[in-house]
Amino acid sequence: MSVIYRFFENNPTCNGFKDNVSFNELFSWLEEATQVFNMIQACNNNQAALEGVVKELEEKYSNRSDLDLTDHFTRRTIGRVVKEILIDFGYIQTGEKSLSQGEYFNRFPKEVSHPQGM
């Protein structure tokens, strides 16, 4: 099962993003090895996962007419995307951590290694 399919199955309240071009592009971008590596590095440095990609994410997606980063639900959905992607790498959400670099994102779920060392 693809991660995006699993995401929508696990988060039915986010189904409004299924046909959103920018959201799907963002999802694919977050799944790329570089972004996953950067998010994992942030986690391993006791930072929120998004800290590793937030600057570039905001630069790439803040001016999209179909993706409003000022909207709380949109930001929360992106957080759920990160959580869903990192599950496959053995990371689970355990709380929230402030972001130091984000303009739109200032609190974000912190991801930590899965206790079973997946």
N, CA, C and O atoms as CSV, one atom per row, in Angstrom:
chain,resi,resn,atom,element,x,y,z
A,1,MET,N,N,0.850,-1.174,0.000
A,1,MET,CA,C,0.000,0.000,0.000
A,1,MET,C,C,0.897,1.239,0.000
A,1,MET,O,O,1.830,1.340,0.796
A,2,SER,N,N,0.607,2.166,-0.891
A,2,SER,CA,C,1.406,3.386,-0.958
A,2,SER,C,C,1.163,4.237,0.283
A,2,SER,O,O,0.117,4.140,0.924
A,3,VAL,N,N,2.137,5.064,0.607
A,3,VAL,CA,C,2.036,5.902,1.799
A,3,VAL,C,C,0.887,6.897,1.665
A,3,VAL,O,O,0.160,7.128,2.631
A,4,ILE,N,N,0.712,7.486,0.492
A,4,ILE,CA,C,-0.361,8.473,0.334
A,4,ILE,C,C,-1.731,7.808,0.439
A,4,ILE,O,O,-2.658,8.395,0.998
A,5,TYR,N,N,-1.871,6.607,-0.085
A,5,TYR,CA,C,-3.136,5.876,0.051
A,5,TYR,C,C,-3.414,5.587,1.519
A,5,TYR,O,O,-4.529,5.785,2.001
A,6,ARG,N,N,-2.392,5.117,2.223
A,6,ARG,CA,C,-2.530,4.834,3.653
A,6,ARG,C,C,-2.854,6.106,4.432
A,6,ARG,O,O,-3.653,6.085,5.368
A,7,PHE,N,N,-2.223,7.219,4.036
A,7,PHE,CA,C,-2.481,8.490,4.695
A,7,PHE,C,C,-3.962,8.850,4.625
A,7,PHE,O,O,-4.575,9.165,5.645
A,8,PHE,N,N,-4.531,8.806,3.437
A,8,PHE,CA,C,-5.947,9.168,3.291
A,8,PHE,C,C,-6.864,8.152,3.969
A,8,PHE,O,O,-7.926,8.516,4.475
A,9,GLU,N,N,-6.464,6.897,3.982
A,9,GLU,CA,C,-7.253,5.889,4.682
A,9,GLU,C,C,-7.245,6.144,6.190
A,9,GLU,O,O,-8.272,5.995,6.851
A,10,ASN,N,N,-6.088,6.527,6.732
A,10,ASN,CA,C,-5.951,6.777,8.172
A,10,ASN,C,C,-6.444,8.161,8.593
A,10,ASN,O,O,-6.684,8.395,9.778
A,11,ASN,N,N,-6.597,9.071,7.645
A,11,ASN,CA,C,-6.986,10.452,7.936
A,11,ASN,C,C,-8.120,10.894,7.017
A,11,ASN,O,O,-7.912,11.765,6.171
A,12,PRO,N,N,-9.308,10.321,7.158
A,12,PRO,CA,C,-10.407,10.639,6.240
A,12,PRO,C,C,-10.835,12.110,6.272
A,12,PRO,O,O,-11.417,12.598,5.304
A,13,THR,N,N,-10.561,12.811,7.351
A,13,THR,CA,C,-10.907,14.237,7.402
A,13,THR,C,C,-10.052,15.054,6.447
A,13,THR,O,O,-10.360,16.215,6.177
A,14,CYS,N,N,-8.988,14.465,5.936
A,14,CYS,CA,C,-8.084,15.160,5.016
A,14,CYS,C,C,-8.389,14.862,3.555
A,14,CYS,O,O,-7.645,15.295,2.675
A,15,ASN,N,N,-9.460,14.138,3.279
A,15,ASN,CA,C,-9.789,13.730,1.911
A,15,ASN,C,C,-9.981,14.894,0.957
A,15,ASN,O,O,-9.884,14.710,-0.256
A,16,GLY,N,N,-10.249,16.085,1.467
A,16,GLY,CA,C,-10.375,17.256,0.614
A,16,GLY,C,C,-9.087,17.605,-0.113
A,16,GLY,O,O,-9.102,18.374,-1.074
A,17,PHE,N,N,-7.972,17.042,0.343
A,17,PHE,CA,C,-6.680,17.296,-0.295
A,17,PHE,C,C,-6.341,16.272,-1.382
A,17,PHE,O,O,-5.329,16.418,-2.066
A,18,LYS,N,N,-7.163,15.248,-1.549
A,18,LYS,CA,C,-6.851,14.170,-2.495
A,18,LYS,C,C,-6.552,14.672,-3.899
A,18,LYS,O,O,-5.607,14.203,-4.534
A,19,ASP,N,N,-7.334,15.608,-4.387
A,19,ASP,CA,C,-7.161,16.096,-5.754
A,19,ASP,C,C,-6.436,17.434,-5.821
A,19,ASP,O,O,-6.424,18.084,-6.866
A,20,ASN,N,N,-5.836,17.844,-4.720
A,20,ASN,CA,C,-5.122,19.120,-4.665
A,20,ASN,C,C,-3.719,18.923,-5.233
A,20,ASN,O,O,-2.915,18.180,-4.671
A,21,VAL,N,N,-3.432,19.586,-6.340
A,21,VAL,CA,C,-2.165,19.410,-7.054
A,21,VAL,C,C,-0.972,19.748,-6.169
A,21,VAL,O,O,-0.019,18.972,-6.093
A,22,SER,N,N,-1.013,20.892,-5.502
A,22,SER,CA,C,0.118,21.301,-4.662
A,22,SER,C,C,0.307,20.360,-3.481
A,22,SER,O,O,1.440,20.049,-3.116
A,23,PHE,N,N,-0.784,19.904,-2.881
A,23,PHE,CA,C,-0.678,18.979,-1.761
A,23,PHE,C,C,-0.023,17.673,-2.207
A,23,PHE,O,O,0.860,17.157,-1.522
A,24,ASN,N,N,-0.447,17.146,-3.336
A,24,ASN,CA,C,0.139,15.903,-3.838
A,24,ASN,C,C,1.606,16.084,-4.187
A,24,ASN,O,O,2.412,15.178,-3.972
A,25,GLU,N,N,1.958,17.244,-4.724
A,25,GLU,CA,C,3.359,17.542,-5.014
A,25,GLU,C,C,4.163,17.627,-3.718
A,25,GLU,O,O,5.271,17.098,-3.631
A,26,LEU,N,N,3.598,18.296,-2.716
A,26,LEU,CA,C,4.250,18.406,-1.413
A,26,LEU,C,C,4.446,17.031,-0.790
A,26,LEU,O,O,5.516,16.740,-0.255
A,27,PHE,N,N,3.431,16.190,-0.854
A,27,PHE,CA,C,3.521,14.838,-0.300
A,27,PHE,C,C,4.672,14.083,-0.964
A,27,PHE,O,O,5.492,13.468,-0.282
A,28,SER,N,N,4.730,14.129,-2.280
A,28,SER,CA,C,5.805,13.439,-3.004
A,28,SER,C,C,7.169,14.003,-2.638
A,28,SER,O,O,8.133,13.255,-2.478
A,29,TRP,N,N,7.248,15.314,-2.505
A,29,TRP,CA,C,8.503,15.960,-2.137
A,29,TRP,C,C,8.954,15.501,-0.745
A,29,TRP,O,O,10.133,15.213,-0.541
A,30,LEU,N,N,8.020,15.433,0.212
A,30,LEU,CA,C,8.374,14.999,1.561
A,30,LEU,C,C,8.815,13.540,1.603
A,30,LEU,O,O,9.570,13.150,2.494
A,31,GLU,N,N,8.357,12.731,0.653
A,31,GLU,CA,C,8.745,11.319,0.598
A,31,GLU,C,C,10.125,11.096,-0.014
A,31,GLU,O,O,10.680,10.003,0.102
A,32,GLU,N,N,10.681,12.106,-0.657
A,32,GLU,CA,C,11.996,11.960,-1.286
A,32,GLU,C,C,13.059,11.684,-0.221
A,32,GLU,O,O,12.958,12.149,0.914
A,33,ALA,N,N,14.067,10.927,-0.608
A,33,ALA,CA,C,15.114,10.502,0.330
A,33,ALA,C,C,15.771,11.674,1.049
A,33,ALA,O,O,16.044,11.584,2.246
A,34,THR,N,N,16.027,12.762,0.348
A,34,THR,CA,C,16.693,13.913,0.973
A,34,THR,C,C,15.850,14.487,2.102
A,34,THR,O,O,16.363,14.776,3.183
A,35,GLN,N,N,14.563,14.649,1.850
A,35,GLN,CA,C,13.688,15.211,2.876
A,35,GLN,C,C,13.527,14.238,4.048
A,35,GLN,O,O,13.541,14.658,5.205
A,36,VAL,N,N,13.375,12.961,3.762
A,36,VAL,CA,C,13.258,11.968,4.833
A,36,VAL,C,C,14.529,11.988,5.685
A,36,VAL,O,O,14.457,11.988,6.914
A,37,PHE,N,N,15.679,12.005,5.032
A,37,PHE,CA,C,16.950,12.060,5.761
A,37,PHE,C,C,17.009,13.298,6.651
A,37,PHE,O,O,17.380,13.209,7.822
A,38,ASN,N,N,16.643,14.450,6.096
A,38,ASN,CA,C,16.691,15.693,6.877
A,38,ASN,C,C,15.719,15.676,8.056
A,38,ASN,O,O,16.039,16.191,9.128
A,39,MET,N,N,14.543,15.093,7.869
A,39,MET,CA,C,13.581,14.997,8.971
A,39,MET,C,C,14.093,14.046,10.057
A,39,MET,O,O,13.941,14.323,11.246
A,40,ILE,N,N,14.692,12.936,9.653
A,40,ILE,CA,C,15.245,11.983,10.620
A,40,ILE,C,C,16.415,12.612,11.370
A,40,ILE,O,O,16.552,12.425,12.579
A,41,GLN,N,N,17.251,13.351,10.662
A,41,GLN,CA,C,18.373,14.042,11.325
A,41,GLN,C,C,17.855,15.017,12.375
A,41,GLN,O,O,18.413,15.111,13.468
A,42,ALA,N,N,16.792,15.739,12.047
A,42,ALA,CA,C,16.208,16.670,13.017
A,42,ALA,C,C,15.719,15.898,14.249
A,42,ALA,O,O,15.963,16.314,15.381
A,43,CYS,N,N,15.044,14.802,14.030
A,43,CYS,CA,C,14.573,13.981,15.156
A,43,CYS,C,C,15.735,13.514,16.020
A,43,CYS,O,O,15.676,13.569,17.248
A,44,ASN,N,N,16.785,13.058,15.364
A,44,ASN,CA,C,17.946,12.549,16.095
A,44,ASN,C,C,18.681,13.657,16.845
A,44,ASN,O,O,19.462,13.380,17.755
A,45,ASN,N,N,18.433,14.906,16.468
A,45,ASN,CA,C,19.012,16.059,17.161
A,45,ASN,C,C,18.019,16.670,18.149
A,45,ASN,O,O,18.164,17.821,18.561
A,46,ASN,N,N,17.006,15.881,18.523
A,46,ASN,CA,C,15.984,16.292,19.490
A,46,ASN,C,C,15.206,17.521,19.026
A,46,ASN,O,O,14.849,18.383,19.829
A,47,GLN,N,N,14.950,17.589,17.729
A,47,GLN,CA,C,14.144,18.656,17.146
A,47,GLN,C,C,12.890,18.042,16.538
A,47,GLN,O,O,12.813,16.829,16.341
A,48,ALA,N,N,11.919,18.880,16.246
A,48,ALA,CA,C,10.745,18.420,15.511
A,48,ALA,C,C,11.185,17.945,14.132
A,48,ALA,O,O,12.102,18.517,13.542
A,49,ALA,N,N,10.547,16.915,13.623
A,49,ALA,CA,C,10.910,16.361,12.318
A,49,ALA,C,C,10.877,17.428,11.229
A,49,ALA,O,O,11.762,17.483,10.375
A,50,LEU,N,N,9.869,18.260,11.265
A,50,LEU,CA,C,9.706,19.276,10.222
A,50,LEU,C,C,10.842,20.298,10.224
A,50,LEU,O,O,11.075,20.964,9.215
A,51,GLU,N,N,11.539,20.425,11.334
A,51,GLU,CA,C,12.652,21.385,11.416
A,51,GLU,C,C,13.668,21.145,10.304
A,51,GLU,O,O,14.300,22.085,9.822
A,52,GLY,N,N,13.821,19.901,9.904
A,52,GLY,CA,C,14.801,19.565,8.872
A,52,GLY,C,C,14.432,20.021,7.475
A,52,GLY,O,O,15.289,20.056,6.592
A,53,VAL,N,N,13.157,20.374,7.254
A,53,VAL,CA,C,12.718,20.733,5.905
A,53,VAL,C,C,11.870,21.995,5.846
A,53,VAL,O,O,11.486,22.426,4.758
A,54,VAL,N,N,11.572,22.594,6.989
A,54,VAL,CA,C,10.564,23.661,7.045
A,54,VAL,C,C,10.918,24.871,6.181
A,54,VAL,O,O,10.040,25.424,5.519
A,55,LYS,N,N,12.164,25.287,6.174
A,55,LYS,CA,C,12.520,26.477,5.383
A,55,LYS,C,C,12.262,26.251,3.902
A,55,LYS,O,O,11.648,27.082,3.234
A,56,GLU,N,N,12.732,25.129,3.400
A,56,GLU,CA,C,12.544,24.831,1.977
A,56,GLU,C,C,11.063,24.585,1.664
A,56,GLU,O,O,10.573,25.010,0.618
A,57,LEU,N,N,10.361,23.910,2.553
A,57,LEU,CA,C,8.934,23.662,2.361
A,57,LEU,C,C,8.195,24.989,2.224
A,57,LEU,O,O,7.404,25.167,1.298
A,58,GLU,N,N,8.448,25.912,3.134
A,58,GLU,CA,C,7.762,27.198,3.079
A,58,GLU,C,C,8.151,28.002,1.838
A,58,GLU,O,O,7.308,28.688,1.259
A,59,GLU,N,N,9.402,27.924,1.429
A,59,GLU,CA,C,9.830,28.621,0.205
A,59,GLU,C,C,9.126,28.057,-1.016
A,59,GLU,O,O,8.688,28.810,-1.886
A,60,LYS,N,N,9.014,26.737,-1.088
A,60,LYS,CA,C,8.438,26.074,-2.262
A,60,LYS,C,C,6.911,26.181,-2.327
A,60,LYS,O,O,6.343,26.260,-3.417
A,61,TYR,N,N,6.245,26.183,-1.169
A,61,TYR,CA,C,4.798,26.014,-1.174
A,61,TYR,C,C,3.998,27.168,-0.579
A,61,TYR,O,O,2.770,27.092,-0.555
A,62,SER,N,N,4.630,28.219,-0.105
A,62,SER,CA,C,3.883,29.297,0.551
A,62,SER,C,C,3.101,30.177,-0.419
A,62,SER,O,O,2.148,30.836,-0.003
A,63,ASN,N,N,3.465,30.208,-1.671
A,63,ASN,CA,C,2.780,31.074,-2.637
A,63,ASN,C,C,1.845,30.304,-3.562
A,63,ASN,O,O,1.534,30.773,-4.657
A,64,ARG,N,N,1.403,29.150,-3.142
A,64,ARG,CA,C,0.492,28.342,-3.954
A,64,ARG,C,C,-0.944,28.774,-3.699
A,64,ARG,O,O,-1.357,28.924,-2.549
A,65,SER,N,N,-1.696,28.969,-4.759
A,65,SER,CA,C,-3.092,29.394,-4.603
A,65,SER,C,C,-3.987,28.264,-4.082
A,65,SER,O,O,-5.062,28.526,-3.541
A,66,ASP,N,N,-3.550,27.018,-4.243
A,66,ASP,CA,C,-4.381,25.889,-3.809
A,66,ASP,C,C,-3.887,25.234,-2.523
A,66,ASP,O,O,-4.356,24.157,-2.155
A,67,LEU,N,N,-2.940,25.883,-1.833
A,67,LEU,CA,C,-2.419,25.341,-0.580
A,67,LEU,C,C,-2.077,26.501,0.343
A,67,LEU,O,O,-1.061,27.172,0.159
A,68,ASP,N,N,-2.923,26.732,1.331
A,68,ASP,CA,C,-2.797,27.888,2.217
A,68,ASP,C,C,-2.062,27.510,3.494
A,68,ASP,O,O,-2.642,26.896,4.390
A,69,LEU,N,N,-0.784,27.874,3.581
A,69,LEU,CA,C,0.001,27.538,4.763
A,69,LEU,C,C,-0.367,28.379,5.980
A,69,LEU,O,O,0.101,28.101,7.084
A,70,THR,N,N,-1.194,29.398,5.795
A,70,THR,CA,C,-1.655,30.164,6.957
A,70,THR,C,C,-2.841,29.475,7.630
A,70,THR,O,O,-3.218,29.839,8.744
A,71,ASP,N,N,-3.425,28.493,6.968
A,71,ASP,CA,C,-4.585,27.778,7.484
A,71,ASP,C,C,-4.146,26.690,8.461
A,71,ASP,O,O,-3.303,25.853,8.138
A,72,HIS,N,N,-4.726,26.713,9.654
A,72,HIS,CA,C,-4.368,25.758,10.709
A,72,HIS,C,C,-4.585,24.309,10.256
A,72,HIS,O,O,-3.729,23.457,10.490
A,73,PHE,N,N,-5.716,24.027,9.615
A,73,PHE,CA,C,-6.002,22.654,9.191
A,73,PHE,C,C,-4.982,22.173,8.155
A,73,PHE,O,O,-4.569,21.014,8.184
A,74,THR,N,N,-4.580,23.050,7.250
A,74,THR,CA,C,-3.577,22.679,6.244
A,74,THR,C,C,-2.257,22.331,6.920
A,74,THR,O,O,-1.645,21.312,6.599
A,75,ARG,N,N,-1.818,23.165,7.847
A,75,ARG,CA,C,-0.560,22.894,8.564
A,75,ARG,C,C,-0.662,21.598,9.364
A,75,ARG,O,O,0.282,20.810,9.408
A,76,ARG,N,N,-1.803,21.389,9.987
A,76,ARG,CA,C,-2.004,20.164,10.760
A,76,ARG,C,C,-1.970,18.935,9.836
A,76,ARG,O,O,-1.425,17.890,10.193
A,77,THR,N,N,-2.554,19.081,8.665
A,77,THR,CA,C,-2.543,17.981,7.690
A,77,THR,C,C,-1.115,17.673,7.252
A,77,THR,O,O,-0.749,16.504,7.132
A,78,ILE,N,N,-0.316,18.686,7.016
A,78,ILE,CA,C,1.085,18.470,6.644
A,78,ILE,C,C,1.811,17.745,7.776
A,78,ILE,O,O,2.649,16.880,7.524
A,79,GLY,N,N,1.496,18.091,9.000
A,79,GLY,CA,C,2.063,17.377,10.143
A,79,GLY,C,C,1.700,15.903,10.136
A,79,GLY,O,O,2.529,15.047,10.447
A,80,ARG,N,N,0.469,15.615,9.781
A,80,ARG,CA,C,0.030,14.225,9.694
A,80,ARG,C,C,0.758,13.488,8.571
A,80,ARG,O,O,1.050,12.297,8.685
A,81,VAL,N,N,1.048,14.208,7.483
A,81,VAL,CA,C,1.803,13.621,6.372
A,81,VAL,C,C,3.187,13.203,6.855
A,81,VAL,O,O,3.628,12.081,6.606
A,82,VAL,N,N,3.862,14.108,7.542
A,82,VAL,CA,C,5.204,13.806,8.055
A,82,VAL,C,C,5.150,12.590,8.974
A,82,VAL,O,O,5.982,11.688,8.876
A,83,LYS,N,N,4.176,12.577,9.856
A,83,LYS,CA,C,4.009,11.447,10.774
A,83,LYS,C,C,3.845,10.150,9.990
A,83,LYS,O,O,4.484,9.147,10.308
A,84,GLU,N,N,2.992,10.163,8.967
A,84,GLU,CA,C,2.721,8.959,8.173
A,84,GLU,C,C,3.966,8.487,7.432
A,84,GLU,O,O,4.230,7.286,7.362
A,85,ILE,N,N,4.724,9.413,6.885
A,85,ILE,CA,C,5.945,9.054,6.155
A,85,ILE,C,C,6.975,8.443,7.094
A,85,ILE,O,O,7.590,7.429,6.765
A,86,LEU,N,N,7.167,9.047,8.249
A,86,LEU,CA,C,8.228,8.597,9.158
A,86,LEU,C,C,7.895,7.300,9.891
A,86,LEU,O,O,8.788,6.652,10.438
A,87,ILE,N,N,6.630,6.919,9.908
A,87,ILE,CA,C,6.257,5.634,10.516
A,87,ILE,C,C,7.032,4.498,9.850
A,87,ILE,O,O,7.486,3.574,10.525
A,88,ASP,N,N,7.180,4.567,8.531
A,88,ASP,CA,C,7.874,3.506,7.798
A,88,ASP,C,C,9.361,3.439,8.132
A,88,ASP,O,O,10.030,2.467,7.781
A,89,PHE,N,N,9.882,4.456,8.803
A,89,PHE,CA,C,11.293,4.493,9.180
A,89,PHE,C,C,11.473,4.283,10.686
A,89,PHE,O,O,12.555,4.502,11.231
A,90,GLY,N,N,10.396,3.857,11.344
A,90,GLY,CA,C,10.469,3.521,12.748
A,90,GLY,C,C,10.313,4.685,13.699
A,90,GLY,O,O,10.732,4.598,14.853
A,91,TYR,N,N,9.716,5.779,13.237
A,91,TYR,CA,C,9.540,6.960,14.085
A,91,TYR,C,C,8.063,7.135,14.408
A,91,TYR,O,O,7.196,6.967,13.550
A,92,ILE,N,N,7.798,7.476,15.667
A,92,ILE,CA,C,6.428,7.705,16.109
A,92,ILE,C,C,6.339,9.048,16.818
A,92,ILE,O,O,7.321,9.532,17.380
A,93,GLN,N,N,5.172,9.635,16.787
A,93,GLN,CA,C,4.947,10.915,17.453
A,93,GLN,C,C,4.836,10.696,18.948
A,93,GLN,O,O,4.130,9.794,19.399
A,94,THR,N,N,5.537,11.522,19.722
A,94,THR,CA,C,5.474,11.381,21.180
A,94,THR,C,C,5.117,12.684,21.877
A,94,THR,O,O,4.966,12.698,23.099
A,95,GLY,N,N,4.978,13.765,21.148
A,95,GLY,CA,C,4.656,15.044,21.771
A,95,GLY,C,C,4.853,16.161,20.783
A,95,GLY,O,O,4.968,15.922,19.581
A,96,GLU,N,N,4.894,17.387,21.279
A,96,GLU,CA,C,5.109,18.547,20.410
A,96,GLU,C,C,6.401,19.247,20.763
A,96,GLU,O,O,6.858,19.203,21.905
A,97,LYS,N,N,6.978,19.887,19.779
A,97,LYS,CA,C,8.226,20.614,19.931
A,97,LYS,C,C,8.109,21.891,19.112
A,97,LYS,O,O,7.556,21.872,18.012
A,98,SER,N,N,8.611,22.977,19.624
A,98,SER,CA,C,8.592,24.240,18.876
A,98,SER,C,C,9.599,24.201,17.742
A,98,SER,O,O,10.635,23.542,17.832
A,99,LEU,N,N,9.278,24.918,16.676
A,99,LEU,CA,C,10.201,25.060,15.555
A,99,LEU,C,C,10.873,26.415,15.658
A,99,LEU,O,O,10.236,27.406,16.016
A,100,SER,N,N,12.144,26.458,15.350
A,100,SER,CA,C,12.856,27.729,15.422
A,100,SER,C,C,12.910,28.445,14.079
A,100,SER,O,O,13.122,29.657,14.033
A,101,GLN,N,N,12.722,27.712,12.991
A,101,GLN,CA,C,12.936,28.297,11.673
A,101,GLN,C,C,11.665,28.624,10.901
A,101,GLN,O,O,11.724,29.391,9.940
A,102,GLY,N,N,10.548,28.083,11.277
A,102,GLY,CA,C,9.349,28.219,10.473
A,102,GLY,C,C,8.645,29.555,10.605
A,102,GLY,O,O,8.496,30.097,11.700
A,103,GLU,N,N,8.214,30.075,9.463
A,103,GLU,CA,C,7.394,31.290,9.450
A,103,GLU,C,C,5.929,30.938,9.705
A,103,GLU,O,O,5.246,31.624,10.465
A,104,TYR,N,N,5.451,29.871,9.069
A,104,TYR,CA,C,4.064,29.441,9.214
A,104,TYR,C,C,3.914,28.360,10.282
A,104,TYR,O,O,2.892,28.283,10.964
A,105,PHE,N,N,4.933,27.540,10.415
A,105,PHE,CA,C,4.909,26.437,11.372
A,105,PHE,C,C,5.726,26.844,12.598
A,105,PHE,O,O,6.923,27.107,12.484
A,106,ASN,N,N,5.088,26.897,13.769
A,106,ASN,CA,C,5.851,27.229,14.960
A,106,ASN,C,C,5.783,26.148,16.034
A,106,ASN,O,O,6.636,26.118,16.921
A,107,ARG,N,N,4.810,25.276,15.978
A,107,ARG,CA,C,4.776,24.096,16.846
A,107,ARG,C,C,4.503,22.909,15.937
A,107,ARG,O,O,3.716,22.999,14.994
A,108,PHE,N,N,5.142,21.831,16.224
A,108,PHE,CA,C,5.006,20.686,15.354
A,108,PHE,C,C,5.244,19.413,16.147
A,108,PHE,O,O,6.064,19.408,17.065
A,109,PRO,N,N,4.544,18.330,15.813
A,109,PRO,CA,C,4.792,17.086,16.531
A,109,PRO,C,C,6.255,16.661,16.440
A,109,PRO,O,O,6.847,16.669,15.360
A,110,LYS,N,N,6.816,16.301,17.555
A,110,LYS,CA,C,8.187,15.796,17.598
A,110,LYS,C,C,8.157,14.302,17.286
A,110,LYS,O,O,7.292,13.583,17.787
A,111,GLU,N,N,9.055,13.848,16.497
A,111,GLU,CA,C,9.140,12.430,16.175
A,111,GLU,C,C,10.383,11.853,16.861
A,111,GLU,O,O,11.424,12.507,16.915
A,112,VAL,N,N,10.273,10.650,17.375
A,112,VAL,CA,C,11.408,9.991,18.010
A,112,VAL,C,C,11.486,8.543,17.522
A,112,VAL,O,O,10.525,8.013,16.963
A,113,SER,N,N,12.632,7.917,17.741
A,113,SER,CA,C,12.782,6.524,17.310
A,113,SER,C,C,11.735,5.629,17.940
A,113,SER,O,O,11.371,5.789,19.106
A,114,HIS,N,N,11.268,4.702,17.161
A,114,HIS,CA,C,10.304,3.720,17.646
A,114,HIS,C,C,10.982,2.909,18.760
A,114,HIS,O,O,12.131,2.492,18.611
A,115,PRO,N,N,10.284,2.689,19.858
A,115,PRO,CA,C,10.900,1.991,20.988
A,115,PRO,C,C,11.360,0.567,20.657
A,115,PRO,O,O,12.216,0.015,21.348
A,116,GLN,N,N,10.799,-0.019,19.613
A,116,GLN,CA,C,11.210,-1.365,19.243
A,116,GLN,C,C,12.336,-1.346,18.215
A,116,GLN,O,O,12.748,-2.400,17.729
A,117,GLY,N,N,12.836,-0.161,17.880
A,117,GLY,CA,C,13.959,-0.039,16.956
A,117,GLY,C,C,13.685,-0.559,15.578
A,117,GLY,O,O,14.543,-1.218,14.991
A,118,MET,N,N,12.512,-0.283,15.035
A,118,MET,CA,C,12.100,-0.782,13.719
A,118,MET,C,C,13.154,-0.567,12.674
A,118,MET,O,O,12.958,-0.932,11.515
